[in-house]
Tab-separated table of C-alpha atoms and ligand atoms in Angstrom:
chain	number	residue	atom	x	y	z
A	1	MET	CA	111.843	120.994	68.233
A	2	ASN	CA	115.555	121.006	69.069
A	3	LEU	CA	116.576	117.351	68.779
A	4	LYS	CA	119.616	117.750	70.996
A	5	GLU	CA	117.599	119.284	73.782
A	6	TYR	CA	114.684	116.892	73.330
A	7	PRO	CA	115.856	113.745	71.490
A	8	ALA	CA	113.383	111.587	69.586
A	9	GLU	CA	112.124	108.356	71.116
A	10	PRO	CA	114.950	105.769	70.795
A	11	PHE	CA	112.418	103.005	70.074
A	12	ARG	CA	109.722	101.919	67.618
A	13	ILE	CA	106.249	101.188	68.997
A	14	LYS	CA	105.236	97.550	68.460
A	15	SER	CA	102.121	97.234	70.567
A	16	VAL	CA	99.648	99.924	71.569
A	17	GLU	CA	96.955	100.398	74.175
A	18	THR	CA	94.015	102.613	73.243
A	19	VAL	CA	93.212	105.447	75.619
A	20	LYS	CA	89.959	107.345	75.798
A	21	MET	CA	88.712	110.467	77.492
A	22	ILE	CA	85.405	110.463	79.314
A	23	SER	CA	83.325	113.665	79.472
A	24	ARG	CA	83.846	116.429	82.032
A	25	GLU	CA	80.531	115.551	83.732
A	26	GLU	CA	81.660	111.936	84.078
A	27	ARG	CA	85.029	113.041	85.449
A	28	GLU	CA	83.268	115.180	88.047
A	29	ARG	CA	81.251	112.144	89.128
A	30	VAL	CA	84.341	109.905	89.133
A	31	ILE	CA	86.455	112.202	91.341
A	32	LYS	CA	83.605	112.659	93.815
A	33	GLU	CA	83.127	108.894	94.029
A	34	ALA	CA	86.893	108.534	94.491
A	35	GLY	CA	86.751	110.839	97.529
A	36	TYR	CA	88.945	113.393	95.685
A	37	ASN	CA	91.840	110.940	95.864
A	38	THR	CA	93.424	110.199	92.484
A	39	PHE	CA	94.634	106.815	93.820
A	40	LEU	CA	90.994	105.729	93.977
A	41	ILE	CA	90.111	106.456	90.329
A	42	ASN	CA	89.718	103.465	88.026
A	43	SER	CA	92.398	103.391	85.364
A	44	GLU	CA	89.793	103.124	82.579
A	45	ASP	CA	88.505	106.571	83.574
A	46	VAL	CA	91.946	108.154	83.076
A	47	TYR	CA	93.161	109.695	79.811
A	48	ILE	CA	96.870	110.273	80.497
A	49	ASP	CA	98.070	108.494	83.620
A	50	LEU	CA	100.864	110.352	85.401
A	51	LEU	CA	100.038	108.991	88.854
A	52	THR	CA	103.362	107.219	89.073
A	53	ASP	CA	106.341	105.864	87.161
A	54	SER	CA	106.202	102.792	89.393
A	55	GLY	CA	105.460	99.559	87.546
A	56	THR	CA	103.878	101.529	84.703
A	57	ASN	CA	106.817	101.035	82.339
A	58	ALA	CA	106.541	99.652	78.815
A	59	MET	CA	108.754	96.590	78.494
A	60	SER	CA	110.829	95.988	75.385
A	61	ASP	CA	110.409	93.131	72.906
A	62	LYS	CA	113.501	91.547	74.473
A	63	GLN	CA	111.945	91.714	77.930
A	64	TRP	CA	108.721	90.162	76.662
A	65	ALA	CA	110.767	87.426	75.003
A	66	ALA	CA	112.570	86.912	78.322
A	67	MET	CA	109.190	86.395	80.008
A	68	MET	CA	108.851	83.184	77.999
A	69	LEU	CA	112.033	81.895	79.602
A	70	GLY	CA	110.433	81.831	83.034
A	71	ASP	CA	111.738	78.951	85.116
A	72	GLU	CA	108.943	78.686	87.658
A	73	ALA	CA	110.576	76.052	89.829
A	74	TYR	CA	109.855	76.669	93.500
A	75	ALA	CA	113.539	76.546	94.318
A	76	GLY	CA	116.756	77.299	92.437
A	77	SER	CA	115.208	79.167	89.489
A	78	THR	CA	117.612	79.828	86.624
A	79	ASN	CA	116.084	83.281	86.278
A	80	PHE	CA	117.296	84.179	89.752
A	81	LYS	CA	120.850	83.339	88.656
A	82	HIS	CA	120.452	85.693	85.703
A	83	LEU	CA	119.096	88.445	87.933
A	84	GLU	CA	121.907	87.901	90.417
A	85	GLU	CA	124.476	88.148	87.610
A	86	ALA	CA	122.901	91.337	86.222
A	87	VAL	CA	122.721	93.033	89.625
A	88	ASN	CA	126.250	91.989	90.450
A	89	LYS	CA	127.515	93.288	87.106
A	90	HIS	CA	125.748	96.650	87.312
A	91	PHE	CA	125.703	97.370	91.053
A	92	GLY	CA	128.727	95.352	92.209
A	93	PHE	CA	127.211	94.015	95.460
A	94	LYS	CA	128.075	90.533	96.689
A	95	HIS	CA	124.588	89.406	97.771
A	96	ILE	CA	121.088	89.958	96.454
A	97	VAL	CA	117.770	89.044	98.069
A	98	PRO	CA	114.811	89.305	95.679
A	99	THR	CA	111.538	90.817	96.946
A	100	HIS	CA	108.097	91.441	95.487
A	101	GLN	CA	108.807	95.199	95.277
A	102	GLY	CA	110.821	97.943	96.955
A	103	ARG	CA	108.954	98.023	100.263
A	104	GLY	CA	109.557	94.290	100.677
A	105	ALA	CA	113.285	95.056	100.660
A	106	GLU	CA	112.751	97.995	103.028
A	107	ASN	CA	110.846	95.752	105.424
A	108	ILE	CA	113.669	93.226	105.595
A	109	LEU	CA	116.478	95.786	105.802
A	110	SER	CA	114.718	97.708	108.576
A	111	GLN	CA	114.225	94.524	110.592
A	112	ILE	CA	117.806	93.321	110.321
A	113	ALA	CA	119.643	96.639	110.553
A	114	ILE	CA	117.684	98.791	113.035
A	115	ARG	CA	117.660	98.302	116.807
A	116	PRO	CA	114.736	100.047	118.575
A	117	GLY	CA	115.813	103.531	119.640
A	118	GLN	CA	118.327	103.961	116.834
A	119	PHE	CA	118.336	106.811	114.299
A	120	VAL	CA	118.346	106.586	110.511
A	121	PRO	CA	119.684	109.762	108.901
A	122	GLY	CA	118.728	110.196	105.256
A	123	ASN	CA	118.330	112.676	102.416
A	124	MET	CA	114.612	113.410	102.853
A	125	TYR	CA	112.017	110.876	103.912
A	126	PHE	CA	110.177	108.577	101.557
A	127	THR	CA	106.747	107.300	102.614
A	128	THR	CA	107.230	103.521	102.634
A	129	THR	CA	110.895	103.728	103.631
A	130	ARG	CA	110.227	105.833	106.731
A	131	TYR	CA	107.211	103.703	107.597
A	132	HIS	CA	109.346	100.557	107.838
A	133	GLN	CA	112.123	102.360	109.714
A	134	GLU	CA	109.651	103.628	112.306
A	135	ARG	CA	107.796	100.322	112.530
A	136	ASN	CA	111.075	98.769	113.627
A	137	GLY	CA	111.744	101.340	116.319
A	138	GLY	CA	113.945	103.664	114.290
A	139	THR	CA	113.671	107.431	113.984
A	140	PHE	CA	114.290	109.046	110.629
A	141	VAL	CA	116.435	112.200	110.690
A	142	ASP	CA	116.357	114.444	107.634
A	143	ILE	CA	119.909	115.504	106.723
A	144	ILE	CA	119.347	116.630	103.145
A	145	ARG	CA	120.846	120.033	102.264
A	146	ASP	CA	118.484	122.906	103.126
A	147	GLU	CA	118.198	123.982	99.490
A	148	ALA	CA	116.219	120.795	98.707
A	149	HIS	CA	113.251	122.222	100.600
A	150	ASN	CA	113.212	125.355	98.465
A	151	ALA	CA	111.115	124.853	95.324
A	152	THR	CA	112.427	127.880	93.437
A	153	LEU	CA	116.160	127.372	93.828
A	154	ASN	CA	117.563	126.086	90.538
A	155	ILE	CA	120.891	124.489	91.442
A	156	PRO	CA	122.374	121.073	90.566
A	157	PHE	CA	122.476	118.126	92.959
A	158	LYS	CA	119.822	119.361	95.322
A	159	GLY	CA	119.569	115.799	96.656
A	160	ASP	CA	122.987	115.922	98.347
A	161	ILE	CA	123.351	115.103	102.008
A	162	ASP	CA	124.444	118.054	104.125
A	163	LEU	CA	127.735	116.708	105.480
A	164	LYS	CA	127.655	119.050	108.481
A	165	LYS	CA	124.209	117.744	109.419
A	166	LEU	CA	125.486	114.170	109.074
A	167	GLN	CA	128.446	114.866	111.358
A	168	GLN	CA	126.166	116.634	113.817
A	169	VAL	CA	123.777	113.657	114.070
A	170	ILE	CA	126.737	111.350	114.660
A	171	ASP	CA	128.186	113.653	117.339
A	172	GLU	CA	124.854	114.196	119.076
A	173	LYS	CA	123.445	110.677	118.994
A	174	GLY	CA	126.692	108.674	118.997
A	175	ALA	CA	127.771	106.439	116.110
A	176	GLU	CA	126.503	103.319	117.912
A	177	ASN	CA	122.985	104.792	117.861
A	178	ILE	CA	122.935	105.287	114.108
A	179	ALA	CA	121.456	102.199	112.422
A	180	TYR	CA	122.768	103.206	108.994
A	181	VAL	CA	122.651	106.170	106.654
A	182	CYS	CA	119.897	105.892	104.041
A	183	LEU	CA	120.946	107.690	100.872
A	184	ALA	CA	118.378	107.936	98.081
A	185	VAL	CA	119.466	108.306	94.454
A	186	THR	CA	117.526	110.299	93.251
A	187	VAL	CA	115.419	111.985	95.961
A	188	ASN	CA	111.814	111.393	95.010
A	189	LEU	CA	109.990	113.867	97.235
A	190	ALA	CA	112.499	116.658	96.656
A	191	GLY	CA	111.442	116.546	93.006
A	192	GLY	CA	113.570	113.691	91.720
A	193	GLN	CA	116.749	115.598	92.580
A	194	PRO	CA	120.065	113.786	92.086
A	195	VAL	CA	123.019	113.300	94.440
A	196	SER	CA	126.523	114.119	93.228
A	197	MET	CA	129.308	111.555	93.195
A	198	LYS	CA	131.397	113.961	95.266
A	199	ASN	CA	128.727	113.861	97.969
A	200	MET	CA	128.463	110.057	97.908
A	201	ARG	CA	132.229	109.802	98.276
A	202	ALA	CA	132.218	112.238	101.199
A	203	VAL	CA	129.373	110.391	102.945
A	204	ARG	CA	131.390	107.188	102.586
A	205	GLU	CA	134.430	108.863	104.125
A	206	ILE	CA	132.536	110.153	107.157
A	207	THR	CA	130.639	106.904	107.751
A	208	ARG	CA	133.753	104.776	107.343
A	209	LYS	CA	135.571	106.827	109.963
A	210	ASN	CA	132.650	106.337	112.338
A	211	GLY	CA	131.971	102.671	111.551
A	212	ILE	CA	128.476	103.354	110.180
A	213	LYS	CA	126.919	101.492	107.249
A	214	VAL	CA	125.383	103.240	104.241
A	215	PHE	CA	122.437	101.767	102.366
A	216	TYR	CA	121.232	103.436	99.187
A	217	ASP	CA	117.659	103.624	98.052
A	218	ALA	CA	118.640	102.684	94.520
A	219	THR	CA	115.156	103.039	93.060
A	220	ARG	CA	116.072	105.674	90.444
A	221	CYS	CA	119.852	105.206	90.410
A	222	VAL	CA	120.160	105.228	86.620
A	223	GLU	CA	118.455	108.608	86.398
A	224	ASN	CA	120.881	109.823	89.058
A	225	ALA	CA	123.814	108.537	87.006
A	226	TYR	CA	122.579	110.461	83.969
A	227	PHE	CA	122.626	113.737	85.914
A	228	ILE	CA	126.179	112.997	87.077
A	229	LYS	CA	127.285	112.407	83.495
A	230	GLU	CA	125.547	115.558	82.324
A	231	GLN	CA	126.473	117.916	85.147
A	232	GLU	CA	129.351	116.728	87.319
A	233	GLU	CA	132.906	117.568	86.377
A	234	GLY	CA	134.962	114.586	85.255
A	235	TYR	CA	132.068	112.310	84.291
A	236	ALA	CA	131.102	113.442	80.775
A	237	ASP	CA	133.182	110.690	79.151
A	238	LYS	CA	132.185	107.884	81.490
A	239	THR	CA	129.444	105.426	80.570
A	240	ILE	CA	126.226	105.236	82.606
A	241	GLN	CA	127.277	101.750	83.675
A	242	GLU	CA	130.640	102.981	84.968
A	243	ILE	CA	128.961	105.788	86.885
A	244	VAL	CA	126.377	103.463	88.464
A	245	LEU	CA	129.140	101.071	89.519
A	246	GLU	CA	131.145	103.874	91.090
A	247	MET	CA	128.042	105.191	92.921
A	248	PHE	CA	127.449	101.820	94.563
A	249	SER	CA	131.118	101.351	95.416
A	250	TYR	CA	130.479	103.905	98.191
A	251	ALA	CA	127.620	101.876	99.740
A	252	ASP	CA	127.290	98.742	101.868
A	253	GLY	CA	124.119	97.732	100.125
A	254	CYS	CA	120.831	99.017	98.767
A	255	THR	CA	117.102	98.548	98.533
A	256	MET	CA	115.606	98.642	95.062
A	257	SER	CA	112.132	99.057	93.671
A	258	GLY	CA	112.654	97.421	90.290
A	259	LYS	CA	109.354	98.943	89.182
A	260	LYS	CA	111.204	102.137	88.315
A	261	ASP	CA	114.711	101.957	86.889
A	262	CYS	CA	114.658	98.233	86.058
A	263	ILE	CA	111.864	99.088	83.566
A	264	VAL	CA	109.531	96.306	84.701
A	265	ASN	CA	106.024	96.138	86.132
A	266	ILE	CA	106.791	94.383	89.405
A	267	GLY	CA	109.716	93.311	91.580
A	268	GLY	CA	112.497	94.563	93.766
A	269	PHE	CA	115.548	93.457	95.708
A	270	LEU	CA	117.850	94.069	98.635
A	271	CYS	CA	121.635	94.011	98.205
A	272	MET	CA	124.506	93.888	100.635
A	273	ASN	CA	128.151	92.918	100.961
A	274	ASP	CA	128.061	91.770	104.587
A	275	ASP	CA	127.786	87.944	104.917
A	276	THR	CA	126.170	87.974	108.373
A	277	LEU	CA	123.540	90.494	107.366
A	278	PHE	CA	122.839	88.413	104.272
A	279	GLU	CA	122.180	85.321	106.403
A	280	LYS	CA	119.691	87.333	108.476
A	281	ALA	CA	117.999	88.698	105.354
A	282	LYS	CA	117.621	85.186	103.952
A	283	GLU	CA	115.980	84.059	107.186
A	284	LEU	CA	113.382	86.811	106.864
A	285	VAL	CA	112.776	86.643	103.130
A	286	VAL	CA	111.241	83.187	103.534
A	287	VAL	CA	108.843	84.618	106.125
A	288	TYR	CA	107.648	87.639	104.164
A	289	GLU	CA	108.363	87.059	100.475
A	290	GLY	CA	109.248	83.504	99.457
A	291	MET	CA	112.320	81.363	98.847
A	292	PRO	CA	115.597	83.324	98.543
A	293	SER	CA	115.592	82.291	94.883
A	294	TYR	CA	112.374	84.115	94.004
A	295	GLY	CA	111.374	86.420	96.878
A	296	GLY	CA	107.796	86.945	95.781
A	297	MET	CA	108.489	87.283	92.072
A	298	ALA	CA	107.665	84.852	89.296
A	299	GLY	CA	110.701	83.482	87.478
A	300	ARG	CA	109.638	85.303	84.306
A	301	ASP	CA	109.533	88.619	86.207
A	302	MET	CA	113.102	88.111	87.406
A	303	GLU	CA	114.225	87.395	83.838
A	304	ALA	CA	112.506	90.548	82.538
A	305	MET	CA	114.120	92.521	85.333
A	306	ALA	CA	117.592	91.249	84.498
A	307	VAL	CA	117.112	92.311	80.873
A	308	GLY	CA	115.523	95.637	81.872
A	309	LEU	CA	118.420	96.534	84.131
A	310	GLY	CA	120.794	96.084	81.206
A	311	GLU	CA	118.592	98.214	78.937
A	312	SER	CA	118.379	100.998	81.501
A	313	MET	CA	122.152	101.501	81.233
A	314	GLN	CA	121.926	102.430	77.537
A	315	PHE	CA	122.744	106.097	77.095
A	316	GLU	CA	120.099	106.778	74.420
A	317	TYR	CA	117.381	105.341	76.627
A	318	ILE	CA	118.194	107.327	79.740
A	319	GLU	CA	118.974	110.542	77.874
A	320	HIS	CA	115.542	110.461	76.230
A	321	ARG	CA	113.904	109.553	79.511
A	322	VAL	CA	115.315	112.472	81.484
A	323	LYS	CA	114.909	114.956	78.655
A	324	GLN	CA	111.293	114.015	77.997
A	325	VAL	CA	110.518	114.824	81.629
A	326	ARG	CA	112.454	118.081	81.263
A	327	TYR	CA	110.461	118.920	78.128
A	328	LEU	CA	107.232	118.903	80.133
A	329	GLY	CA	108.830	121.034	82.845
A	330	ASP	CA	110.132	123.500	80.251
A	331	GLN	CA	106.662	123.900	78.700
A	332	LEU	CA	105.220	124.693	82.111
A	333	MET	CA	107.985	127.098	83.094
A	334	VAL	CA	107.657	129.048	79.848
A	335	ALA	CA	103.954	129.487	80.659
A	336	GLY	CA	104.782	130.767	84.155
A	337	ILE	CA	103.463	127.731	86.044
A	338	PRO	CA	105.203	127.370	89.432
A	339	ILE	CA	107.114	124.084	89.549
A	340	VAL	CA	109.960	122.657	91.595
A	341	GLU	CA	113.254	123.594	89.970
A	342	PRO	CA	115.342	122.176	88.505
A	343	VAL	CA	113.224	119.451	86.915
A	344	GLY	CA	114.329	116.072	88.273
A	345	GLY	CA	114.574	112.623	86.749
A	346	HIS	CA	111.139	111.063	86.872
A	347	ALA	CA	108.551	113.779	87.240
A	348	VAL	CA	107.592	117.412	87.144
A	349	PHE	CA	106.401	118.641	90.524
A	350	ILE	CA	103.894	121.507	90.500
A	351	ASP	CA	104.360	123.832	93.472
A	352	ALA	CA	100.830	123.794	94.909
A	353	ARG	CA	101.559	126.548	97.440
A	354	ARG	CA	102.164	129.034	94.643
A	355	PHE	CA	99.534	127.514	92.339
A	356	CYS	CA	96.840	127.835	95.029
A	357	PRO	CA	97.858	130.798	97.209
A	358	HIS	CA	94.220	131.060	98.386
A	359	LEU	CA	94.531	127.743	100.287
A	360	ILE	CA	96.501	127.124	103.472
A	361	GLN	CA	98.423	123.841	103.761
A	362	ASP	CA	95.821	122.359	106.127
A	363	GLU	CA	93.231	122.756	103.349
A	364	PHE	CA	95.318	120.280	101.318
A	365	PRO	CA	96.107	122.385	98.230
A	366	ALA	CA	98.096	119.675	96.439
A	367	GLN	CA	95.449	117.011	97.006
A	368	SER	CA	92.797	119.369	95.659
A	369	LEU	CA	94.907	120.522	92.727
A	370	ALA	CA	95.469	116.906	91.649
A	371	ALA	CA	91.706	116.287	91.809
A	372	SER	CA	90.966	119.459	89.818
A	373	LEU	CA	93.543	118.606	87.166
A	374	TYR	CA	91.782	115.289	86.658
A	375	VAL	CA	88.413	117.015	86.225
A	376	GLU	CA	89.965	119.571	83.873
A	377	SER	CA	91.650	117.097	81.567
A	378	GLY	CA	91.479	113.420	82.518
A	379	VAL	CA	95.186	113.635	83.464
A	380	ARG	CA	95.918	111.761	86.674
A	381	SER	CA	98.652	113.038	88.989
A	382	MET	CA	99.588	112.451	92.630
A	383	GLU	CA	99.677	114.589	95.763
A	384	ARG	CA	103.125	114.818	97.366
A	385	GLY	CA	102.694	117.154	100.296
A	386	ILE	CA	100.963	117.225	103.666
A	387	ILE	CA	98.847	114.123	102.988
A	388	SER	CA	101.855	112.039	101.940
A	389	ALA	CA	103.865	113.332	104.913
A	390	GLY	CA	101.440	111.758	107.423
A	391	ARG	CA	101.403	112.489	111.146
A	392	ASP	CA	104.191	112.851	113.678
A	393	LYS	CA	104.603	109.489	115.421
A	394	GLU	CA	104.961	111.162	118.854
A	395	THR	CA	102.453	114.033	118.782
A	396	GLY	CA	99.934	112.705	116.256
A	397	GLU	CA	99.886	116.127	114.588
A	398	ASN	CA	100.037	116.509	110.802
A	399	ASN	CA	103.598	116.846	109.527
A	400	HIS	CA	103.935	120.044	107.496
A	401	PRO	CA	106.543	119.500	104.754
A	402	LYS	CA	107.963	122.620	103.153
A	403	LEU	CA	107.234	121.167	99.727
A	404	GLU	CA	103.523	120.929	98.924
A	405	THR	CA	103.458	119.493	95.427
A	406	VAL	CA	101.517	117.680	92.745
A	407	ARG	CA	103.631	115.172	90.882
A	408	LEU	CA	103.254	114.638	87.143
A	409	THR	CA	105.163	111.374	86.933
A	410	ILE	CA	106.242	110.102	83.552
A	411	PRO	CA	106.132	106.325	82.986
A	412	ARG	CA	109.114	104.980	81.051
A	413	ARG	CA	108.713	104.464	77.261
A	414	VAL	CA	104.926	104.928	77.440
A	415	TYR	CA	104.008	108.456	76.328
A	416	THR	CA	105.285	110.728	73.566
A	417	TYR	CA	106.263	114.392	73.528
A	418	ARG	CA	102.804	115.162	72.131
A	419	HIS	CA	101.242	113.685	75.250
A	420	MET	CA	103.457	116.018	77.265
A	421	ASP	CA	101.992	118.935	75.267
A	422	VAL	CA	98.474	117.805	76.184
A	423	VAL	CA	99.435	117.670	79.856
A	424	ALA	CA	101.109	121.092	79.756
A	425	ASP	CA	98.047	122.536	78.050
A	426	ALA	CA	95.749	121.115	80.743
A	427	VAL	CA	97.835	122.517	83.599
A	428	ILE	CA	98.011	125.932	81.936
A	429	ARG	CA	94.207	125.975	81.425
A	430	LEU	CA	93.634	125.075	85.047
A	431	TYR	CA	96.063	127.780	86.193
A	432	GLU	CA	93.875	130.361	84.495
A	433	HIS	CA	91.004	129.653	86.902
A	434	ARG	CA	93.031	128.353	89.827
A	435	GLU	CA	91.124	130.411	92.407
A	436	ARG	CA	88.206	127.992	91.920
A	437	ILE	CA	90.204	125.039	93.303
A	438	PRO	CA	88.477	124.243	96.627
A	439	GLY	CA	89.959	123.337	99.998
A	440	LEU	CA	89.499	119.727	101.142
A	441	GLN	CA	88.988	117.950	104.456
A	442	PHE	CA	89.297	114.293	105.459
A	443	VAL	CA	86.210	112.123	105.602
A	444	TYR	CA	88.309	108.968	106.065
A	445	GLU	CA	91.913	108.872	107.216
A	446	PRO	CA	93.742	105.539	107.422
A	447	LYS	CA	96.385	105.173	110.127
A	448	GLN	CA	99.267	104.109	107.882
A	449	LEU	CA	100.395	105.553	104.541
A	450	ARG	CA	97.167	107.500	104.423
A	451	PHE	CA	97.633	108.991	100.960
A	452	PHE	CA	96.900	105.667	99.258
A	453	THR	CA	93.320	105.238	100.464
A	454	ALA	CA	92.183	108.402	102.278
A	455	ARG	CA	88.900	110.027	101.244
A	456	PHE	CA	88.083	113.728	101.221
A	457	ASP	CA	85.261	116.163	100.683
A	458	LYS	CA	85.224	119.820	99.719
A	459	ILE	CA	85.312	122.263	102.606
A	460	LYS	CA	81.882	123.902	102.468
A	461	SER	CA	83.177	127.459	103.026
A	462	SER	CA	85.479	127.199	100.005
A	463	LEU	CA	82.721	126.209	97.539
B	501	PM9	N1	107.550	104.885	94.852
B	501	PM9	C1	106.088	106.297	93.623
B	501	PM9	O1	105.043	106.453	93.012
B	501	PM9	C2	105.235	104.060	94.377
B	501	PM9	C3	104.570	103.927	95.676
B	501	PM9	S1	104.450	105.322	96.738
B	501	PM9	C4	103.250	106.217	96.068
B	501	PM9	O2	106.996	107.150	93.644
B	501	PM9	C5	111.375	105.187	96.552
B	501	PM9	C6	112.283	106.341	96.345
B	501	PM9	C7	110.178	105.094	95.876
B	501	PM9	C8	109.317	103.978	96.112
B	501	PM9	C9	108.060	103.872	95.508
B	501	PM9	C10	109.755	102.988	97.037
B	501	PM9	C11	108.918	101.792	97.328
B	501	PM9	C12	110.955	103.136	97.674
B	501	PM9	N2	111.728	104.229	97.421
B	501	PM9	O3	106.562	100.862	95.492
B	501	PM9	O4	107.372	99.207	97.113
B	501	PM9	O5	109.854	106.046	95.011
B	501	PM9	O6	108.198	99.126	94.808
B	501	PM9	O7	108.921	100.933	96.252
B	501	PM9	C13	106.329	105.054	94.318
B	501	PM9	P1	107.681	99.981	95.899
């Protein structure tokens, strides 16, 4: 293996968790009982768990040591001060409001920054983010560059905002009707695609001229910074920390799910520079999360997050992280498996349209492919297509996203390259008899964020 292309793990393993594989017959029973929804499978029935990189990270010895420094006072926790210092140092924002996870921050931001009837342009929707925007009377407008919707186009910075689309929304709706621009770094549902610094700078320019605020979804900002260092002119010699700081210098604030790039298991926060907005956020955090000095997290979790944020900035860590994901993508591409290109920061996205050409989108190819992959191998993945996209809030019809994908999401510091080989092998085996993957239909469809708990059955005609 080429060590430059795929560097060795920059850590030693100090504690291990045994995994086991149940038999194929048992997996068939498990997926049926789970209503063909991988979210509803018990973790003990999973061999390699690539459902998500959210909260599934392995913490370092230093983070575990930090957990013992938990100051669990109801108010004024020392750990909050440490978290505040770390966020200020790495992101540069003036204020931070801790929350139990990313959607807690999205809830508060949407309430304080959106007036009913306003629009929120952004670079592709994310499930929980759009949910909170819409719940508060906002309308999300997708202004990501067109190329992001094309799975086969291998170009850098596919997460960029289309500046013409941004200007057009401002001209059509009027700047006063734009709540803020929501810029995600990286773009999860586009395949973990990064945004270039050039684009962030340009978005800042346009929004400044029009008096519009920009809030980043900072969830995977360190992965984004790695891509900038690797691929954007002028950044090769900058540190990850310098790049992250520059990225956020073009924003008014951010929401953060710490469960990803802060390398912890729980937690999040909301940041901003504006004093008035901060006062409003503090008023709401006590309603939904807890005191402004813990926001739904234990003191020990805030301490671990402060340490994790520092660790995430280390070049060796993030280089290995991104390249391990790329390794899995490369194995699949060599075998001719259709995936979203280029491979992004946190996951490999299988293109279910091309994997299952015998199924139309309304037969839920990605949902079914994820279920079949579990039966094939015990590998758990996640649907990111028509089920995740939900229904149109006006018409009630299914949204039909161009990307219909299954996400193989790599937890941080948890699996080795050899595990990636096992996963690649399983996908390749399944591809060989892909025509047997059945169509699915709903038997239970929840109203909100349906992908989490929906249940399905096989469509009889496709058996
Ligand atoms: N992302 C993921 O698996 C976990 C829940 S959705 C299946 O990708 C972004 C870009 C995310 C994200 C969560 C959140 C919400 C906001 N933005 O899960 O509430 O990827 O901490 O964060 C998930 P929380």
